Tab-separated table of C-alpha atoms in Angstrom:
chain	number	residue	atom	x	y	z
A	1	MET	CA	76.237	119.333	96.663
A	2	ASN	CA	72.831	118.119	97.920
A	3	SER	CA	72.192	119.061	101.575
A	4	SER	CA	70.148	115.938	102.402
A	5	PRO	CA	71.927	113.693	104.952
A	6	ASN	CA	71.600	110.802	102.503
A	7	PHE	CA	74.141	112.583	100.274
A	8	TRP	CA	76.641	113.239	103.057
A	9	PRO	CA	79.806	111.150	103.212
A	10	LEU	CA	79.564	108.302	105.696
A	11	HIS	CA	81.948	109.899	108.187
A	12	GLN	CA	79.755	113.016	108.385
A	13	GLN	CA	76.631	110.907	108.851
A	14	VAL	CA	78.209	108.913	111.680
A	15	ALA	CA	79.453	112.069	113.417
A	16	ALA	CA	76.023	113.727	113.198
A	17	ILE	CA	74.321	110.610	114.582
A	18	ALA	CA	76.801	110.436	117.477
A	19	ARG	CA	76.062	114.089	118.335
A	20	GLY	CA	72.312	113.489	118.214
A	21	GLU	CA	71.871	115.879	115.272
A	22	LEU	CA	70.682	113.098	112.959
A	23	SER	CA	68.884	109.885	113.800
A	24	ALA	CA	69.892	106.540	112.347
A	25	ARG	CA	66.207	105.821	111.743
A	26	GLU	CA	65.890	109.031	109.707
A	27	LEU	CA	68.837	107.934	107.581
A	28	VAL	CA	67.322	104.500	106.894
A	29	LEU	CA	63.967	106.051	105.996
A	30	GLY	CA	65.680	108.504	103.646
A	31	TYR	CA	67.478	105.724	101.790
A	32	THR	CA	64.308	103.630	101.676
A	33	GLU	CA	62.471	106.538	100.054
A	34	ARG	CA	65.273	107.013	97.531
A	35	LEU	CA	65.341	103.315	96.702
A	36	THR	CA	61.585	103.384	96.139
A	37	ALA	CA	61.954	106.405	93.856
A	38	PHE	CA	65.029	105.388	91.854
A	39	ASP	CA	65.792	101.689	92.083
A	40	GLY	CA	63.137	100.811	89.553
A	41	THR	CA	65.418	102.545	87.048
A	42	LEU	CA	68.834	101.635	88.434
A	43	ALA	CA	68.137	98.118	89.812
A	44	THR	CA	70.991	98.274	92.323
A	45	HIS	CA	69.538	96.100	95.099
A	46	VAL	CA	68.194	92.548	95.127
A	47	GLU	CA	67.218	92.526	98.824
A	48	LEU	CA	66.448	95.101	101.508
A	49	SER	CA	66.956	94.191	105.140
A	50	PRO	CA	63.696	93.550	107.026
A	51	THR	CA	65.398	94.603	110.273
A	52	ALA	CA	67.151	97.825	109.168
A	53	LEU	CA	64.667	100.171	110.861
A	54	ASP	CA	64.755	98.179	114.103
A	55	GLU	CA	68.561	98.192	114.095
A	56	ALA	CA	68.570	101.952	113.510
A	57	ALA	CA	66.064	102.528	116.318
A	58	ALA	CA	68.273	100.526	118.699
A	59	ILE	CA	71.242	102.727	117.779
A	60	ASP	CA	69.235	105.905	118.399
A	61	ASP	CA	68.071	104.546	121.748
A	62	ALA	CA	71.616	103.635	122.801
A	63	ILE	CA	72.898	107.101	121.898
A	64	ALA	CA	70.034	108.738	123.796
A	65	ARG	CA	71.118	106.739	126.864
A	66	GLY	CA	74.664	108.075	126.522
A	67	LYS	CA	76.210	104.862	125.286
A	68	THR	CA	79.350	105.048	123.139
A	69	LEU	CA	78.957	103.007	119.981
A	70	GLY	CA	81.252	101.799	117.214
A	71	PRO	CA	82.920	103.888	114.497
A	72	LEU	CA	80.212	103.081	111.921
A	73	ALA	CA	77.199	103.538	114.218
A	74	GLY	CA	74.143	104.360	112.121
A	75	ALA	CA	75.824	104.171	108.711
A	76	CYS	CA	73.662	102.363	106.146
A	77	ILE	CA	75.952	99.933	104.342
A	78	SER	CA	74.802	97.566	101.612
A	79	VAL	CA	76.776	94.450	100.707
A	80	LYS	CA	77.276	92.633	97.427
A	81	ASP	CA	75.064	89.592	96.974
A	82	ASN	CA	78.000	87.205	97.453
A	83	TYR	CA	78.356	88.212	101.139
A	84	LEU	CA	76.436	85.821	103.407
A	85	THR	CA	73.900	87.519	105.690
A	86	ARG	CA	71.865	86.045	108.529
A	87	ASN	CA	68.630	87.895	107.735
A	88	MET	CA	68.633	87.967	103.933
A	89	PRO	CA	69.163	85.230	101.332
A	90	THR	CA	72.381	85.144	99.309
A	91	ARG	CA	72.188	84.273	95.613
A	92	ALA	CA	75.609	85.390	94.283
A	93	GLY	CA	73.814	86.690	91.216
A	94	THR	CA	72.453	83.311	90.092
A	95	ASP	CA	68.892	82.163	89.417
A	96	VAL	CA	69.700	78.464	89.867
A	97	ASP	CA	67.442	77.513	92.787
A	98	GLU	CA	69.318	74.302	93.561
A	99	LEU	CA	72.369	76.316	94.603
A	100	CYS	CA	71.737	77.485	98.162
A	101	PHE	CA	73.924	79.398	100.596
A	102	PRO	CA	73.739	79.539	104.411
A	103	GLU	CA	71.851	82.407	106.047
A	104	THR	CA	74.620	83.416	108.410
A	105	ASP	CA	76.769	86.519	108.603
A	106	SER	CA	80.038	86.556	106.708
A	107	HIS	CA	83.138	87.734	108.548
A	108	VAL	CA	82.860	91.187	106.961
A	109	VAL	CA	79.160	91.594	107.732
A	110	SER	CA	79.778	90.539	111.331
A	111	LYS	CA	82.569	93.129	111.654
A	112	LEU	CA	80.356	95.829	110.117
A	113	ARG	CA	77.585	95.055	112.598
A	114	ASP	CA	80.075	95.069	115.487
A	115	ALA	CA	81.169	98.554	114.368
A	116	GLY	CA	77.555	99.761	114.514
A	117	ALA	CA	76.630	99.714	110.831
A	118	VAL	CA	73.086	99.026	109.685
A	119	ILE	CA	73.166	96.500	106.835
A	120	LEU	CA	70.691	98.124	104.467
A	121	GLY	CA	70.479	95.441	101.781
A	122	LYS	CA	72.160	93.233	99.196
A	123	THR	CA	73.387	94.667	95.890
A	124	ARG	CA	73.121	93.171	92.435
A	125	MET	CA	76.166	91.548	90.829
A	126	HIS	CA	77.301	89.587	87.788
A	127	GLU	CA	76.471	85.900	88.189
A	128	PHE	CA	79.171	84.421	90.427
A	129	ALA	CA	81.209	87.591	89.699
A	130	TRP	CA	81.843	86.344	86.152
A	131	GLY	CA	81.124	87.151	82.556
A	132	ASN	CA	80.289	89.868	80.077
A	133	ILE	CA	76.553	90.118	80.624
A	134	THR	CA	75.726	92.940	82.991
A	135	PRO	CA	72.604	92.404	85.104
A	136	PRO	CA	69.834	95.015	84.792
A	137	THR	CA	71.738	97.496	86.958
A	138	ARG	CA	72.374	100.766	85.104
A	139	ASN	CA	74.887	103.556	85.509
A	140	PRO	CA	73.368	106.644	87.200
A	141	TRP	CA	75.504	108.930	85.019
A	142	ASN	CA	73.779	107.553	81.914
A	143	THR	CA	71.122	104.888	82.307
A	144	ASP	CA	71.816	103.587	78.803
A	145	CYS	CA	75.236	102.519	80.091
A	146	VAL	CA	76.516	99.762	82.371
A	147	PRO	CA	77.909	100.465	85.858
A	148	GLY	CA	80.772	98.015	85.379
A	149	GLY	CA	81.203	94.800	87.269
A	150	SER	CA	81.060	92.623	88.950
A	151	SER	CA	80.185	94.885	91.914
A	152	GLY	CA	78.003	97.066	89.688
A	153	GLY	CA	75.034	97.237	92.049
A	154	SER	CA	77.255	98.450	94.888
A	155	ALA	CA	78.864	101.157	92.737
A	156	ALA	CA	75.624	102.450	91.234
A	157	ALA	CA	73.948	102.519	94.657
A	158	VAL	CA	76.726	104.607	96.217
A	159	ALA	CA	76.924	106.950	93.211
A	160	ALA	CA	73.162	107.586	93.331
A	161	ALA	CA	73.140	108.020	97.140
A	162	LEU	CA	71.010	104.933	97.771
A	163	CYS	CA	73.186	103.849	100.724
A	164	SER	CA	76.000	105.341	102.816
A	165	SER	CA	78.530	103.005	101.215
A	166	ALA	CA	78.692	99.446	99.949
A	167	MET	CA	80.960	96.427	99.993
A	168	GLY	CA	82.188	94.641	96.901
A	169	SER	CA	84.634	91.923	95.934
A	170	ASP	CA	87.580	92.371	93.589
A	171	THR	CA	89.173	89.456	91.706
A	172	GLY	CA	90.542	91.350	88.714
A	173	GLY	CA	89.132	94.824	89.307
A	174	SER	CA	85.531	94.236	90.366
A	175	VAL	CA	85.567	96.976	93.018
A	176	ARG	CA	87.709	99.489	91.142
A	177	ILE	CA	86.165	99.120	87.666
A	178	PRO	CA	82.564	99.905	88.688
A	179	ALA	CA	83.814	102.561	91.103
A	180	THR	CA	85.595	104.436	88.314
A	181	LEU	CA	82.733	103.983	85.827
A	182	CYS	CA	80.286	105.363	88.417
A	183	GLY	CA	82.505	108.213	89.635
A	184	ILE	CA	83.161	107.089	93.220
A	185	VAL	CA	86.028	105.740	95.348
A	186	GLY	CA	86.856	102.022	95.342
A	187	LEU	CA	89.538	100.380	97.497
A	188	LYS	CA	91.117	96.952	97.019
A	189	PRO	CA	93.349	96.375	100.047
A	190	THR	CA	96.362	94.093	100.370
A	191	PHE	CA	95.494	90.427	99.841
A	192	GLY	CA	94.417	88.926	103.165
A	193	LEU	CA	93.973	92.224	104.987
A	194	ILE	CA	90.166	91.816	105.075
A	195	GLY	CA	88.957	88.307	105.920
A	196	ARG	CA	86.827	86.568	103.289
A	197	THR	CA	85.001	83.887	105.259
A	198	GLY	CA	81.386	83.843	104.117
A	199	ILE	CA	81.995	85.496	100.739
A	200	VAL	CA	81.030	83.149	97.892
A	201	PRO	CA	84.421	82.609	96.234
A	202	HIS	CA	85.394	83.199	92.654
A	203	SER	CA	89.155	82.624	92.763
A	204	TRP	CA	90.709	81.883	96.151
A	205	SER	CA	94.110	83.426	95.458
A	206	LEU	CA	92.760	86.530	93.701
A	207	ASP	CA	89.610	87.498	95.630
A	208	HIS	CA	89.736	90.650	97.763
A	209	ALA	CA	86.970	92.319	99.780
A	210	GLY	CA	86.789	96.110	99.608
A	211	PRO	CA	84.558	99.152	100.159
A	212	LEU	CA	82.975	101.482	97.599
A	213	THR	CA	82.453	104.947	99.050
A	214	ARG	CA	81.705	108.584	98.316
A	215	CYS	CA	85.120	109.787	99.517
A	216	VAL	CA	88.571	108.549	100.508
A	217	THR	CA	88.078	109.139	104.244
A	218	ASP	CA	85.056	106.833	104.225
A	219	SER	CA	87.144	104.041	102.689
A	220	ALA	CA	89.761	104.494	105.412
A	221	ILE	CA	87.192	104.400	108.224
A	222	ILE	CA	85.578	101.233	106.880
A	223	LEU	CA	88.979	99.600	106.410
A	224	GLU	CA	89.852	100.343	110.042
A	225	ALA	CA	86.664	98.574	111.114
A	226	LEU	CA	87.329	95.484	108.985
A	227	VAL	CA	91.011	94.658	109.444
A	228	GLY	CA	92.045	91.935	111.861
A	229	ARG	CA	92.573	88.190	111.744
A	230	ASP	CA	89.824	86.042	110.286
A	231	VAL	CA	90.569	82.660	111.877
A	232	ASN	CA	88.565	80.797	109.235
A	233	ASP	CA	90.387	82.351	106.263
A	234	PRO	CA	93.863	80.788	105.825
A	235	SER	CA	95.005	83.798	103.779
A	236	SER	CA	93.995	86.304	106.465
A	237	VAL	CA	96.761	88.370	108.042
A	238	ASN	CA	96.998	90.669	111.021
A	239	SER	CA	97.222	94.319	110.076
A	240	PRO	CA	100.588	95.949	110.805
A	241	ASP	CA	98.808	99.324	110.841
A	242	ALA	CA	95.522	99.931	112.663
A	243	LYS	CA	95.076	103.537	111.504
A	244	TYR	CA	94.384	104.323	107.881
A	245	GLN	CA	92.722	107.724	107.893
A	246	PRO	CA	94.771	110.302	105.975
A	247	PRO	CA	96.486	112.961	108.109
A	248	ALA	CA	95.138	116.495	108.348
A	249	ASP	CA	98.232	117.693	106.487
A	250	LEU	CA	97.927	116.261	102.978
A	251	THR	CA	101.292	117.545	101.773
A	252	ILE	CA	102.752	115.037	99.311
A	253	SER	CA	105.835	117.011	98.237
A	254	GLY	CA	108.838	114.714	97.968
A	255	GLN	CA	106.783	111.590	97.378
A	256	ARG	CA	108.148	109.341	94.633
A	257	VAL	CA	105.518	108.257	92.119
A	258	GLY	CA	105.989	105.587	89.477
A	259	VAL	CA	104.417	105.498	86.012
A	260	ILE	CA	104.562	102.254	84.018
A	261	ARG	CA	104.634	103.303	80.391
A	262	ASN	CA	104.616	100.010	78.478
A	263	HIS	CA	101.242	98.783	79.740
A	264	PHE	CA	99.168	101.545	81.299
A	265	SER	CA	99.568	103.983	78.414
A	266	GLU	CA	98.609	101.563	75.635
A	267	ARG	CA	95.205	101.428	73.897
A	268	LEU	CA	93.158	103.900	75.921
A	269	SER	CA	90.654	106.586	75.031
A	270	THR	CA	91.888	110.106	74.314
A	271	ASP	CA	89.763	111.503	77.165
A	272	VAL	CA	91.292	109.058	79.650
A	273	THR	CA	94.766	109.978	78.389
A	274	ALA	CA	94.020	113.691	78.846
A	275	SER	CA	92.723	113.114	82.376
A	276	PHE	CA	95.831	111.143	83.346
A	277	ASP	CA	98.155	113.755	81.858
A	278	LYS	CA	96.405	116.420	83.960
A	279	ALA	CA	96.913	114.285	87.066
A	280	LEU	CA	100.630	114.018	86.282
A	281	ILE	CA	100.893	117.790	85.857
A	282	TRP	CA	99.143	118.300	89.197
A	283	LEU	CA	101.495	115.865	90.946
A	284	LYS	CA	104.547	117.651	89.557
A	285	GLN	CA	103.134	120.980	90.733
A	286	LYS	CA	102.867	119.470	94.214
A	287	GLY	CA	106.567	118.647	94.258
A	288	VAL	CA	106.235	114.944	93.544
A	289	GLU	CA	109.066	113.065	91.815
A	290	ILE	CA	107.882	111.120	88.751
A	291	HIS	CA	109.807	107.968	87.798
A	292	GLU	CA	109.025	105.981	84.643
A	293	PHE	CA	109.331	102.199	84.248
A	294	ASP	CA	108.690	99.384	81.801
A	295	VAL	CA	107.410	95.994	82.985
A	296	PRO	CA	107.694	93.615	79.995
A	297	ASN	CA	106.060	90.739	81.892
A	298	LEU	CA	102.776	92.659	81.852
A	299	ASP	CA	102.510	91.703	78.175
A	300	TYR	CA	101.595	88.210	79.400
A	301	GLY	CA	99.757	89.089	82.602
A	302	LEU	CA	96.221	88.983	81.232
A	303	GLY	CA	96.701	85.412	80.036
A	304	ALA	CA	98.103	84.437	83.428
A	305	ILE	CA	95.264	85.834	85.505
A	306	PHE	CA	92.703	84.414	83.095
A	307	ALA	CA	94.182	80.905	83.438
A	308	ILE	CA	94.206	81.137	87.243
A	309	GLU	CA	90.697	82.563	87.357
A	310	LEU	CA	89.255	79.990	84.934
A	311	ALA	CA	90.776	77.044	86.789
A	312	SER	CA	89.743	78.356	90.205
A	313	SER	CA	86.180	78.991	89.097
A	314	SER	CA	85.847	75.524	87.572
A	315	ALA	CA	87.202	73.965	90.757
A	316	TYR	CA	84.645	75.816	92.884
A	317	HIS	CA	81.769	74.906	90.558
A	318	GLU	CA	82.865	71.284	89.985
A	319	HIS	CA	79.852	69.797	91.790
A	320	ALA	CA	77.479	72.089	89.895
A	321	ILE	CA	79.085	70.982	86.620
A	322	GLN	CA	78.736	67.299	87.562
A	323	ARG	CA	75.067	67.779	88.514
A	324	GLY	CA	74.297	69.631	85.300
A	325	LEU	CA	73.364	72.803	87.178
A	326	THR	CA	75.562	75.015	85.017
A	327	ARG	CA	72.893	74.661	82.321
A	328	GLY	CA	70.978	77.273	84.306
A	329	PHE	CA	73.864	79.776	84.279
A	330	ASN	CA	73.983	82.713	81.886
A	331	PRO	CA	75.538	81.348	78.667
A	332	ASP	CA	78.747	83.374	78.929
A	333	VAL	CA	79.220	82.421	82.592
A	334	ARG	CA	78.560	78.750	81.813
A	335	ASP	CA	81.158	78.846	79.028
A	336	LEU	CA	83.777	80.407	81.299
A	337	VAL	CA	83.114	78.020	84.197
A	338	GLU	CA	83.332	74.958	81.952
A	339	MET	CA	86.298	76.351	79.989
A	340	GLY	CA	88.386	76.238	83.149
A	341	ARG	CA	88.509	72.456	82.902
A	342	LEU	CA	90.677	72.918	79.802
A	343	VAL	CA	93.408	74.699	81.791
A	344	SER	CA	96.144	72.092	82.255
A	345	ALA	CA	98.376	71.753	85.297
A	346	VAL	CA	101.253	72.998	83.147
A	347	ASP	CA	99.226	76.042	82.073
A	348	TYR	CA	98.356	76.798	85.680
A	349	LEU	CA	101.948	76.500	86.867
A	350	HIS	CA	103.192	78.736	84.055
A	351	ALA	CA	100.599	81.332	85.101
A	352	GLU	CA	101.748	81.133	88.716
A	353	GLN	CA	105.379	81.439	87.629
A	354	LEU	CA	104.566	84.615	85.708
A	355	ARG	CA	102.716	85.878	88.765
A	356	THR	CA	105.869	85.379	90.844
A	357	GLU	CA	107.922	87.272	88.261
A	358	LEU	CA	105.441	90.166	88.311
A	359	CYS	CA	105.669	90.314	92.100
A	360	LYS	CA	109.451	90.576	91.763
A	361	ASP	CA	109.101	93.275	89.088
A	362	PHE	CA	106.851	95.403	91.273
A	363	ALA	CA	108.996	94.825	94.366
A	364	LYS	CA	111.938	96.343	92.459
A	365	ILE	CA	109.795	99.307	91.410
A	366	PHE	CA	108.739	99.921	95.002
A	367	ASP	CA	112.385	99.952	96.057
A	368	THR	CA	112.533	103.203	94.061
A	369	VAL	CA	109.061	104.766	94.441
A	370	ASP	CA	106.357	105.061	97.092
A	371	VAL	CA	103.304	104.524	94.880
A	372	VAL	CA	102.445	103.773	91.256
A	373	ILE	CA	99.682	105.639	89.422
A	374	SER	CA	97.713	104.893	86.278
A	375	PRO	CA	94.279	105.382	84.795
A	376	THR	CA	91.918	102.924	86.486
A	377	SER	CA	90.295	101.927	83.205
A	378	PRO	CA	91.295	102.680	79.608
A	379	ILE	CA	87.631	103.323	78.789
A	380	THR	CA	84.571	104.921	80.345
A	381	ALA	CA	81.161	103.277	80.702
A	382	TRP	CA	79.886	101.535	77.594
A	383	ARG	CA	76.307	100.965	76.480
A	384	ALA	CA	74.359	98.040	77.901
A	385	GLY	CA	74.506	95.104	75.503
A	386	GLN	CA	77.758	96.253	73.895
A	387	TRP	CA	80.370	93.472	73.725
A	388	GLU	CA	83.292	95.239	72.091
A	389	LEU	CA	84.407	98.739	71.235
A	390	GLU	CA	87.060	100.525	69.241
A	391	ILE	CA	89.997	101.817	71.260
A	392	ASP	CA	92.799	103.690	69.564
A	393	GLY	CA	91.816	102.297	66.168
A	394	SER	CA	91.383	98.626	67.101
A	395	LEU	CA	88.466	96.524	68.366
A	396	GLU	CA	88.685	95.020	71.853
A	397	SER	CA	86.168	93.205	74.043
A	398	VAL	CA	84.837	95.405	76.828
A	399	LEU	CA	85.698	92.671	79.345
A	400	ALA	CA	89.372	92.548	78.339
A	401	ALA	CA	89.636	96.330	78.124
A	402	SER	CA	87.931	97.154	81.402
A	403	TRP	CA	90.227	95.126	83.660
A	404	ARG	CA	93.469	95.631	81.766
A	405	PHE	CA	94.758	98.241	84.236
A	406	THR	CA	93.332	96.733	87.434
A	407	TYR	CA	94.225	93.029	87.262
A	408	PRO	CA	98.011	93.468	87.903
A	409	PHE	CA	97.303	94.361	91.522
A	410	ASN	CA	95.175	91.251	92.009
A	411	LEU	CA	97.957	89.061	90.651
A	412	THR	CA	100.473	90.731	92.973
A	413	GLY	CA	98.070	91.156	95.914
A	414	MET	CA	99.106	94.793	96.303
A	415	PRO	CA	96.674	97.502	97.480
A	416	ALA	CA	95.095	99.864	94.960
A	417	ILE	CA	92.479	102.601	95.117
A	418	THR	CA	90.555	104.495	92.450
A	419	VAL	CA	89.399	108.093	92.860
A	420	PRO	CA	87.331	110.270	90.504
A	421	ALA	CA	89.516	112.109	87.993
A	422	GLY	CA	87.070	113.984	85.801
A	423	LEU	CA	84.496	113.313	83.096
A	424	ASP	CA	84.864	112.407	79.438
A	425	ARG	CA	83.290	114.377	76.578
A	426	ASN	CA	80.017	112.493	77.129
A	427	GLY	CA	79.872	113.335	80.829
A	428	LEU	CA	80.951	109.868	82.000
A	429	PRO	CA	83.389	109.440	84.918
A	430	ILE	CA	87.098	108.703	84.599
A	431	GLY	CA	89.208	107.297	87.453
A	432	LEU	CA	92.788	107.604	88.700
A	433	GLN	CA	94.342	104.471	90.230
A	434	ILE	CA	96.967	104.665	92.979
A	435	ALA	CA	98.735	101.457	94.048
A	436	GLY	CA	101.483	100.616	96.497
A	437	PRO	CA	103.486	97.746	97.986
A	438	PRO	CA	101.798	95.336	100.420
A	439	PHE	CA	100.347	97.007	103.520
A	440	SER	CA	100.868	100.540	102.202
A	441	GLU	CA	97.171	101.393	102.507
A	442	ARG	CA	97.743	104.540	104.548
A	443	LYS	CA	100.190	105.816	101.939
A	444	ILE	CA	97.892	105.276	98.944
A	445	LEU	CA	94.922	106.651	100.886
A	446	THR	CA	96.897	109.808	101.699
A	447	VAL	CA	97.874	110.413	98.064
A	448	ALA	CA	94.280	109.704	97.014
A	449	ALA	CA	92.926	112.125	99.629
A	450	ALA	CA	95.361	114.840	98.513
A	451	PHE	CA	94.189	114.453	94.911
A	452	GLU	CA	90.532	114.359	95.952
A	453	ALA	CA	90.865	117.504	98.080
A	454	GLU	CA	91.864	119.666	95.108
A	455	HIS	CA	89.545	118.280	92.442
A	456	SER	CA	85.961	119.469	92.698
A	457	TYR	CA	84.483	116.572	90.718
A	458	ALA	CA	85.135	114.330	93.718
A	459	ASP	CA	81.751	115.589	95.005
A	460	ALA	CA	79.937	115.310	91.668
A	461	THR	CA	76.516	113.648	91.677
A	462	PRO	CA	74.761	112.212	88.623
A	463	ASN	CA	71.961	114.421	87.318
A	464	GLY	CA	68.480	113.035	87.838
A	465	PHE	CA	69.296	111.256	91.103
A	466	ASN	CA	69.853	114.225	93.401
């Protein structure tokens, strides 16, 4: 593992800054140097904060004066380009100049600043978090490959140690997919647990804010800083649990773990299957009870989330459609946004009815088990420009394949985390997904931390960027 502070997990950076062993300004300068050296290749950021060094200097000065600061003091956190920021423009991945967004801090950015974080910059994303076309961001594990989306800039930046951590948004897997493809940790919390005011929406009932980090503990620390009522977000809820960091004792013996066989074991690469089988063996060795289930309604889940997402996106972009501004969108994004107008009220209600049935299905499962595990993605990173690939003998679009295992937990609003679970035969990361019932974040974080603690590839860094 690289000894430079820029490669340390966020919680180690913050602790060193608090002790005066590392300066926040030094950390910002280190990331700035790395961005200068590597972001020409990776293209992770679209903006860098003009005030980052001044903010870091103020933190160093406050610490020198003996002042106690917040739990993220000095950490350099970048945010996806759909998070509003007061000192940097927000584009939400679009080049349409007529679409402007306020220069004010989103709820999340405000909470990060209150906790002492330095907002380092804005990360690149798919246009309006939609579509097949990946922006120029590349995967640090293989720069011929995509980082996943739509929070691809955030994932690639964290994987290449270009920031302490980053924030993303997750509508069908857009935190967890790029996190697994880039070999890092990605957390999608319970729906409403992190307020979304000031995040350019994609689908109101599916959007979640979440962190992408180098380790599980970092995700827990950031979550602790972000929970709490957002008065301007009607879906926001008060957290029933203010502490999410895993305990020192990571014993998971006796935990009940569910495996859904009819969906999460279908049409996936042999390397992903092998990785998941190894995870199951490890869990059994740790004294975990494995329970298997079938959820037949998942056969129709992808159609349901697609209908909800299409209709929601068209509703948000209705004025842009009427003004002809969607002509400036990427062709695949334009098609998806305009296609949503074809979703009928009956279609939408059927999708919501299936969503309710899936929530009931998972509620029954969680009466029996504590968490559910699966591969995060059935595939590893694919080559830039590739639209479909062969999985288990049949062709499938990379878009449909990549979110097949993540979207169920957006439909149900349940928390899910991905952790690194090895590399495929081409040296590309594989992820393990751990999900639980609403507000079970501490439980899934503990299982994730236990897995991370005994698997050395959790600290792996892409060659060429260390």
